[in-house]
XYZ file of C-alpha atoms in Angstrom:
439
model
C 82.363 104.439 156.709
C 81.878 107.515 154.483
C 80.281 106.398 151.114
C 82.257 107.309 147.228
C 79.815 106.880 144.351
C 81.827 106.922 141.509
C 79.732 107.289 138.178
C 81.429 105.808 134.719
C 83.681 102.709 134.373
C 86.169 104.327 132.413
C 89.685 105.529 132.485
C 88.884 108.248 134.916
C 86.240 105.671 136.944
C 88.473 102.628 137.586
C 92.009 104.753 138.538
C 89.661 106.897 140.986
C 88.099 102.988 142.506
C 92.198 101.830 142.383
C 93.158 104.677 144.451
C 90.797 104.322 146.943
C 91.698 100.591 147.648
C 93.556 101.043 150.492
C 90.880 103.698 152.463
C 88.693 103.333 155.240
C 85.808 104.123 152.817
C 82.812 102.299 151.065
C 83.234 102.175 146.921
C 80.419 102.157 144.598
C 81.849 101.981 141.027
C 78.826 102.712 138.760
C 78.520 101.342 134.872
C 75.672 100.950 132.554
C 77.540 98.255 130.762
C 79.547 95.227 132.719
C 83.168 96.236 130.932
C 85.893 98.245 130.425
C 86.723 99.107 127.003
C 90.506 100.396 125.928
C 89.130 102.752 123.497
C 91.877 103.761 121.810
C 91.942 100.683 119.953
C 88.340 101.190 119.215
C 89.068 101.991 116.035
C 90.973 98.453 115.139
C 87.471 96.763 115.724
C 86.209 99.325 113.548
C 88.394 97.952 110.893
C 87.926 94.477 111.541
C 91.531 94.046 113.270
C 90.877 92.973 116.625
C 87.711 91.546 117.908
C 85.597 93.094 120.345
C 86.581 90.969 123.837
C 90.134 91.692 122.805
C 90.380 95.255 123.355
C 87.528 94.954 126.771
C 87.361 93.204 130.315
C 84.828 93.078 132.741
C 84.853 95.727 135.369
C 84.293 93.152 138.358
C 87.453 90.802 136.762
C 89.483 94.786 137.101
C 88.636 95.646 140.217
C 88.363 91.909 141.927
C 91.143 93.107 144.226
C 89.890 96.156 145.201
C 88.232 94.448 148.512
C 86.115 98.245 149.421
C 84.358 98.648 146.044
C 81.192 96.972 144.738
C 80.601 97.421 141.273
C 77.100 98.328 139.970
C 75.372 97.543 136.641
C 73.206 100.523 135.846
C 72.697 103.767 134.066
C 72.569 106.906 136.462
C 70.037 109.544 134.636
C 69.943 112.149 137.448
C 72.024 113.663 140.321
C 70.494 115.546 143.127
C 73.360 116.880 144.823
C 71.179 118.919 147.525
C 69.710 115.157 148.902
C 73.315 113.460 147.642
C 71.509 111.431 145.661
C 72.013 109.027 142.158
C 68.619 108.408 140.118
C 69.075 105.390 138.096
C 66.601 104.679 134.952
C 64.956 102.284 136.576
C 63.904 103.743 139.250
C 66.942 103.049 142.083
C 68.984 105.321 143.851
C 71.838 105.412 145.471
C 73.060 107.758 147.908
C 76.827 109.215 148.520
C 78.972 110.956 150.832
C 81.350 111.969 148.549
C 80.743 111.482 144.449
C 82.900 111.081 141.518
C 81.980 111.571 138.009
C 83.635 110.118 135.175
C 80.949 109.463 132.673
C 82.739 110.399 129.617
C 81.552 111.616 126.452
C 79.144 110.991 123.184
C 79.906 112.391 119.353
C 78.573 115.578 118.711
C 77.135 116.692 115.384
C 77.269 120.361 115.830
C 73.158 120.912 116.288
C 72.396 118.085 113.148
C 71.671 114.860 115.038
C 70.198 113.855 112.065
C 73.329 112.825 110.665
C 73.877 110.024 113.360
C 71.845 107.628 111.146
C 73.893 108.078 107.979
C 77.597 108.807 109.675
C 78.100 107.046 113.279
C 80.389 107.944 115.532
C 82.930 106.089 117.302
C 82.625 105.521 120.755
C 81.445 102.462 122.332
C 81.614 98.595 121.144
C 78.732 98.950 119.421
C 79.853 101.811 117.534
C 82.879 99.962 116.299
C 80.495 96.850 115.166
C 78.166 98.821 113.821
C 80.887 100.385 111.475
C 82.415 97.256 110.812
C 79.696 96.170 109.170
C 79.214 99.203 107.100
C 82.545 98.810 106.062
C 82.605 95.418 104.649
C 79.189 95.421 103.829
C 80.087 98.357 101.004
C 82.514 96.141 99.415
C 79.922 93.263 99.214
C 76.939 95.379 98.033
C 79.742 96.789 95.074
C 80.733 92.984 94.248
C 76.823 92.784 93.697
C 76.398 96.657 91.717
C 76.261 96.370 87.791
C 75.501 100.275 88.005
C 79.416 102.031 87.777
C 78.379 105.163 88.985
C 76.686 103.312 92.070
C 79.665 100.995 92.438
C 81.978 103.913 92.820
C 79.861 105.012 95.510
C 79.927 102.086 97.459
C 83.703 102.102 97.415
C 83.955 106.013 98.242
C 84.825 105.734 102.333
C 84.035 109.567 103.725
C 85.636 110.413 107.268
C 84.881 113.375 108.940
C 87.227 114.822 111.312
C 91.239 114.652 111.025
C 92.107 114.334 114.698
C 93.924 110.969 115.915
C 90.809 108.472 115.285
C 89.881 110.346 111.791
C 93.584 109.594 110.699
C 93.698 106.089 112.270
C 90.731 105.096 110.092
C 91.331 106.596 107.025
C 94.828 104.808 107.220
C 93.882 101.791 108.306
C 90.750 101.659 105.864
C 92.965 102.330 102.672
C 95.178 99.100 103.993
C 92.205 97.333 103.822
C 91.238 98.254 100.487
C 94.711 97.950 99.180
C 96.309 94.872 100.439
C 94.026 92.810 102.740
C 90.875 92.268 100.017
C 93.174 92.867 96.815
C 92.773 89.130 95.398
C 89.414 88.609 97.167
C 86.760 89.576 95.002
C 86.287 89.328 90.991
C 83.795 92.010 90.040
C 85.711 94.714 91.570
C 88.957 96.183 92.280
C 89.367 97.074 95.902
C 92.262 98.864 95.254
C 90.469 101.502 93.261
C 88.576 102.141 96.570
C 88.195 106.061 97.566
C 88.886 107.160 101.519
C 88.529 110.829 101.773
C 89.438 112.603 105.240
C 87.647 116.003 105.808
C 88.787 118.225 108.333
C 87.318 121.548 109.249
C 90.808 123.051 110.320
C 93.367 124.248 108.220
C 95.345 121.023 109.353
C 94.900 117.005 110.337
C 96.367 116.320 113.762
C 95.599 119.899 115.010
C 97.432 118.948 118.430
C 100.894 117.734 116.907
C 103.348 119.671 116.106
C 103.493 120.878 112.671
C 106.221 118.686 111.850
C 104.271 115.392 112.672
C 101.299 116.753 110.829
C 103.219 117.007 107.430
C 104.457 113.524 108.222
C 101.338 111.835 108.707
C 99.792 113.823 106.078
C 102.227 112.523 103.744
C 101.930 108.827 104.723
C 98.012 108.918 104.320
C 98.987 110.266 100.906
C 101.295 107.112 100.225
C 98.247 105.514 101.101
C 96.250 106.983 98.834
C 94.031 108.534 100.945
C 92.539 112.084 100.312
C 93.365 114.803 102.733
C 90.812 117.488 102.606
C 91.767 120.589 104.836
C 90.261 123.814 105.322
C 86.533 121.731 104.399
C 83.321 122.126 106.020
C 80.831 119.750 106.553
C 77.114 121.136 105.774
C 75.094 117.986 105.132
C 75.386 114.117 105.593
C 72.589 111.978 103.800
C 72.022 108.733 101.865
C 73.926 109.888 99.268
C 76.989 110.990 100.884
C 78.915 114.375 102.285
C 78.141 117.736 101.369
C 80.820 120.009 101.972
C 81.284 123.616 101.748
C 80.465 125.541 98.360
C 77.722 122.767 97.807
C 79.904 119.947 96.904
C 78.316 116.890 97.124
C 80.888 113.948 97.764
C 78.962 110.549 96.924
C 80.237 108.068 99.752
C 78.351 104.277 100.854
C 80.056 104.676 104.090
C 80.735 107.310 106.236
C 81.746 107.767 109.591
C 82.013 110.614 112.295
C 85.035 111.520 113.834
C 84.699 115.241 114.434
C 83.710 116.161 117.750
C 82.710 115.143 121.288
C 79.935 116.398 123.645
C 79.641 115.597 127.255
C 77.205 112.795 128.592
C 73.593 114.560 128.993
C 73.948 113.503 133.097
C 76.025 116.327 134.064
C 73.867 118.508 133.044
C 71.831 117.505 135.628
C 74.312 118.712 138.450
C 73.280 122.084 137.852
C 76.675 123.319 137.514
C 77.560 125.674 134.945
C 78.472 124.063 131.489
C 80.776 125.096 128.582
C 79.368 125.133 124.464
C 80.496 121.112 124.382
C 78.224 120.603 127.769
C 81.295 119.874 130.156
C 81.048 121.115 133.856
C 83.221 124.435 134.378
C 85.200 122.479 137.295
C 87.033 124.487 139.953
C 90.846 124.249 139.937
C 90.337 121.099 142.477
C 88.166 119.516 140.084
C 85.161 119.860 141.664
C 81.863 121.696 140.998
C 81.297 125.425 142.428
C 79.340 125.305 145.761
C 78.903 121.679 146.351
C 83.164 120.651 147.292
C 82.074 116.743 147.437
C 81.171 116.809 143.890
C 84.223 115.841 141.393
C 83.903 115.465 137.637
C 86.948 114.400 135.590
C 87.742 113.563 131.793
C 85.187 114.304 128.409
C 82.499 115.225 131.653
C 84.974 118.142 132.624
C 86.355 121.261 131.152
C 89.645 122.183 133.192
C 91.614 124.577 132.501
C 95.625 124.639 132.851
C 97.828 127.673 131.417
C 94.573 129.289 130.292
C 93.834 126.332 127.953
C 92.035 123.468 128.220
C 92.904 119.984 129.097
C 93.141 117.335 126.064
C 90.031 115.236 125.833
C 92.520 111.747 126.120
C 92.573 109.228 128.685
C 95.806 110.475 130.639
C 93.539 113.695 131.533
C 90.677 111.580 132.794
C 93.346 108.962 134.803
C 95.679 111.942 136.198
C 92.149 113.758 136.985
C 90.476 110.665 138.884
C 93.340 110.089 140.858
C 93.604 113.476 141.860
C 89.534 113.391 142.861
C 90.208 110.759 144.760
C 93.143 111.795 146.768
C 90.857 115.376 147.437
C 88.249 113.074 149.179
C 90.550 111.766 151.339
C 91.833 115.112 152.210
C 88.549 116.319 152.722
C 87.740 113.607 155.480
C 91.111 114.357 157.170
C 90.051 118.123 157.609
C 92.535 119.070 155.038
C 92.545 121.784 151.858
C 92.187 120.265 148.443
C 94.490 120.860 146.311
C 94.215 122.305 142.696
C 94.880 119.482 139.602
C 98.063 119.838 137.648
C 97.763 117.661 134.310
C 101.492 116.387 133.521
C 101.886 115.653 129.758
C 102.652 112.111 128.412
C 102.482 112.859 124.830
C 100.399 112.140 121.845
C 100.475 109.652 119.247
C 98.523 108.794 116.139
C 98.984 105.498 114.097
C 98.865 106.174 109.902
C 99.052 103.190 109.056
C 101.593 99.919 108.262
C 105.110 100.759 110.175
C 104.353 104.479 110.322
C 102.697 106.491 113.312
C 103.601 109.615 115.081
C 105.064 110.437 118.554
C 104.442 113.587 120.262
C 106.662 113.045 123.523
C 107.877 115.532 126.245
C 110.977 113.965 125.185
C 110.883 113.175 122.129
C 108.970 113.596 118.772
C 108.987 110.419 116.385
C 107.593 110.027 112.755
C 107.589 106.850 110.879
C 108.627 103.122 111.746
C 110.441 104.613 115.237
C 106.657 106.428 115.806
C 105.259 103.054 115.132
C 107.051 100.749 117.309
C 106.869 103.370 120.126
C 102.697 103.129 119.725
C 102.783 99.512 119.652
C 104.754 99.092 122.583
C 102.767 101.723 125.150
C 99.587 100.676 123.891
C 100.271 96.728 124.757
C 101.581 98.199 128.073
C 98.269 99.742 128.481
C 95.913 97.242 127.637
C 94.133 95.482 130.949
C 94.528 92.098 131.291
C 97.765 89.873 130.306
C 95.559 87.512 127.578
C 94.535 90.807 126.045
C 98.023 92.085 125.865
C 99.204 88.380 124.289
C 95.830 88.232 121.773
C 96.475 91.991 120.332
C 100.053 91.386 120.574
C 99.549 87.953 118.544
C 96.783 89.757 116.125
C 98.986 92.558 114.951
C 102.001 90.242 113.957
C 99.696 88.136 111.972
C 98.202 91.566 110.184
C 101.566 92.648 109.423
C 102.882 89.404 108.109
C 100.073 87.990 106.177
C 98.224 91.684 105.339
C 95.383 89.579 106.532
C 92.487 91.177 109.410
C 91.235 87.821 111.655
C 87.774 89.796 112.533
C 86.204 90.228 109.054
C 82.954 88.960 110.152
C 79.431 90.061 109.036
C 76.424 88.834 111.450
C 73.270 89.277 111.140
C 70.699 90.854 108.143
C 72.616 93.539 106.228
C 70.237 96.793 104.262
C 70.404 95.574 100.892
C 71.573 91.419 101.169
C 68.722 90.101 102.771
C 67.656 86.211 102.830
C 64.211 85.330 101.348
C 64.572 81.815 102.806
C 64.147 83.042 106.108
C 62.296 86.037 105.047
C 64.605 88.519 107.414
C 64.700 91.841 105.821
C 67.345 95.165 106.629
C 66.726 95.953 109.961
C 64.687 93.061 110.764
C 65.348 90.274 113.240
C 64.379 86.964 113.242
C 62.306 85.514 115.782
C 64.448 82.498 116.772
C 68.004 84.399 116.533
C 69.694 87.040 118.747
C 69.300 90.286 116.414
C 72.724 91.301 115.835
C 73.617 95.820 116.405
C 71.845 97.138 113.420
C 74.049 99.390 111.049
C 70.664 102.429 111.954
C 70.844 104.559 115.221
């Protein structure tokens, strides 16, 4: 039987491995971490919402049913398409008849990687840990701070970018300031706490409709979050975020929402790549002079109308399924057949009964926006327990004002334990070292 590599267990990865259950083919789904995470609630374990096994599942549990795939643990570093060939980083290979690519995407930081230590992006588990402990971390360190220009520091919460996971932050963050550690601590007032969101753009949300944009903006407002438009980032250090005109904003925490960049593996297809390093696909979705080649999702720059594709997780589903159904016209003889993305909408939650709904049939702002998010993304999430936990989890947040996963592990920069004599960054020789706060 003809072999399908398929690279990334994803979106794009596991709907390309679903719709292949039923060929007379081989499947190798390809990870280098054993789960699936539903990253659009990333940002809820960011902000100590949900905990991290209740927004993931394990790719084997997923695809259990899927009798003609084997699932892989490993991280592909090379791809020889001449020899059809997978390097893996240590040292494996695997070969393919046909390959899929669905590897997804990293932040970008414009040319300043730098920055990555003192602003993390939001992309993987880890990432949302990592910031989680930031987070909550800042509010301990200014319970601590007898300095007031260093305590307003600590509470200053920077967020760079204003798309959908900039927004969800910021509004979520100024809940937590607000309402969920109001009556919690005695040397400070949480509700005095700064969140500032910095986009480049002239506007948050730039993919809304204008409409939804002034809506959101003015529930972050109600929030009392701080909406900076039409500023650009030129530094990120210790001390904070300077933007343009030399402004320097003093901020303890600050993360990166502003921009994506393809996984460093495609480059290694040889195809050509656009400024964010996706693969210039052909209309079919695969790579110019090599037709058994597909990449789909963040890997891929498509183009539809003229413009590109949205980097969400409907492009990278709609895109593996449509890989996957090209193989199999490929082994029946048959012409592939170019990718038409079909539209499902947008949405972006602000924060506590408001969110906003970008439909093909509908636009919604408000409680209507927010009920419509919670119900698709419960829909969405894999695995019934997960739907019943999250489902269970937001009720008691929106009852109680109360986040269940407001858990710091591990050494923190700053609090360290002399009884043990762990300092920041250091682990201790008898305990698991929990994901350090530095990239």
């Amino acid at each position: 039987m003809k072999h399908i590599l398929i690279i990334g267990g994803g979106f794009g990865g596991l709907s390309a491995a679903k719709r292949l259950r039923h060929a007379d083919v081989r499947v190798t789904l390809l990870d280098r971490k054993n789960h699936h995470v539903f990253q659009p609630l990333l940002y809820q374990v960011a902000t100590a919402t949900l905990s991290p096994g209740d927004i993931a599942a394990p790719i084997r549990w997923i695809l259990r049913r899927v009798r003609n795939a084997r699932v892989l643990m490993g991280e592909a570093t090379r791809i020889d398409v001449t020899a059809r060939r997978v390097g893996l980083a240590d040292g494996a290979s695997l070969d393919y008849d046909y390959l899929i690519v669905a590897s997804g995407s990293r932040h970008s930081y414009f040319g300043h990687n730098e920055w990555e230590q003192y602003a993390p992006g939001l992309k993987t588990l880890e990432d949302a840990i990592a910031i989680r402990r930031r987070i909550l971390v800042a509010f301990e360190q200014a319970e601590r701070e007898t300095d007031p220009a260093r305590q307003r520091a600590l509470l200053t919460f920077a967020i760079v970018g204003g798309g959908p996971t900039g927004v969800e932050l910021a509004g979520t963050l100024a809940e937590i300031a607000k309402q969920t550690l109001r009556d919690e601590f005695r040397s400070i007032d949480t509700t005095r706490a700064r969140i500032v969101l910095i986009e480049a753009g002239p506007s948050i949300l730039p993919t809304f409709p204008e409409s939804l944009r002034r809506a959101a903006e003015r529930s972050l407002e109600r929030l009392g979050v701080e909406v900076r438009q039409k500023t650009t980032v030129t530094n990120v250090d210790a001390q904070g975020v300077t933007c343009n005109g030399g402004e320097l904003l003093e901020a303890g925490t600050v993360v990166w929402a502003a921009g994506v960049a393809a996984s460093p593996l495609v480059k290694t297809l040889g195809a050509p790549l656009d400024r964010a390093g996706r693969v210039i696909v052909q209309p079919d979705l695969s790579i110019s002079g090599h037709p058994e080649v597909f990449v789909v999702g963040d890997a891929a720059l498509s183009l539809q109308d003229g413009k590109p594709l949205p980097g969400v997780a409907q492009t990278a589903m709609q895109g593996a399924v449509h890989a996957a159904d090209n193989i199999l016209r490929l082994m029946r003889g048959e012409p592939t057949q170019p990718f038409v993305y079909r539209n499902l909408g947008n949405m972006a939650i602000v924060g506590r009964g408001s969110a906003v709904a970008d439909l093909p049939w509908a636009k919604f702002s408000g409680l209507i926006g927010w009920l419509a998010w919670l119900f698709l993304h419960i829909v969405e999430l894999i695995g019934f327990r997960n739907r019943v936990v999250v489902l269970f989890e937001w009720a008691v947040a929106y009852l109680t004002f109360q986040r269940g996963a407001r858990l710091i592990t591990g050494p923190v920069e700053g609090i360290g334990s002399q009884e043990s004599g762990i300092s920041a960054g250091q682990g201790s020789r008898n305990e698991p070292q929990a994901v350090s706060t530095k990239r």
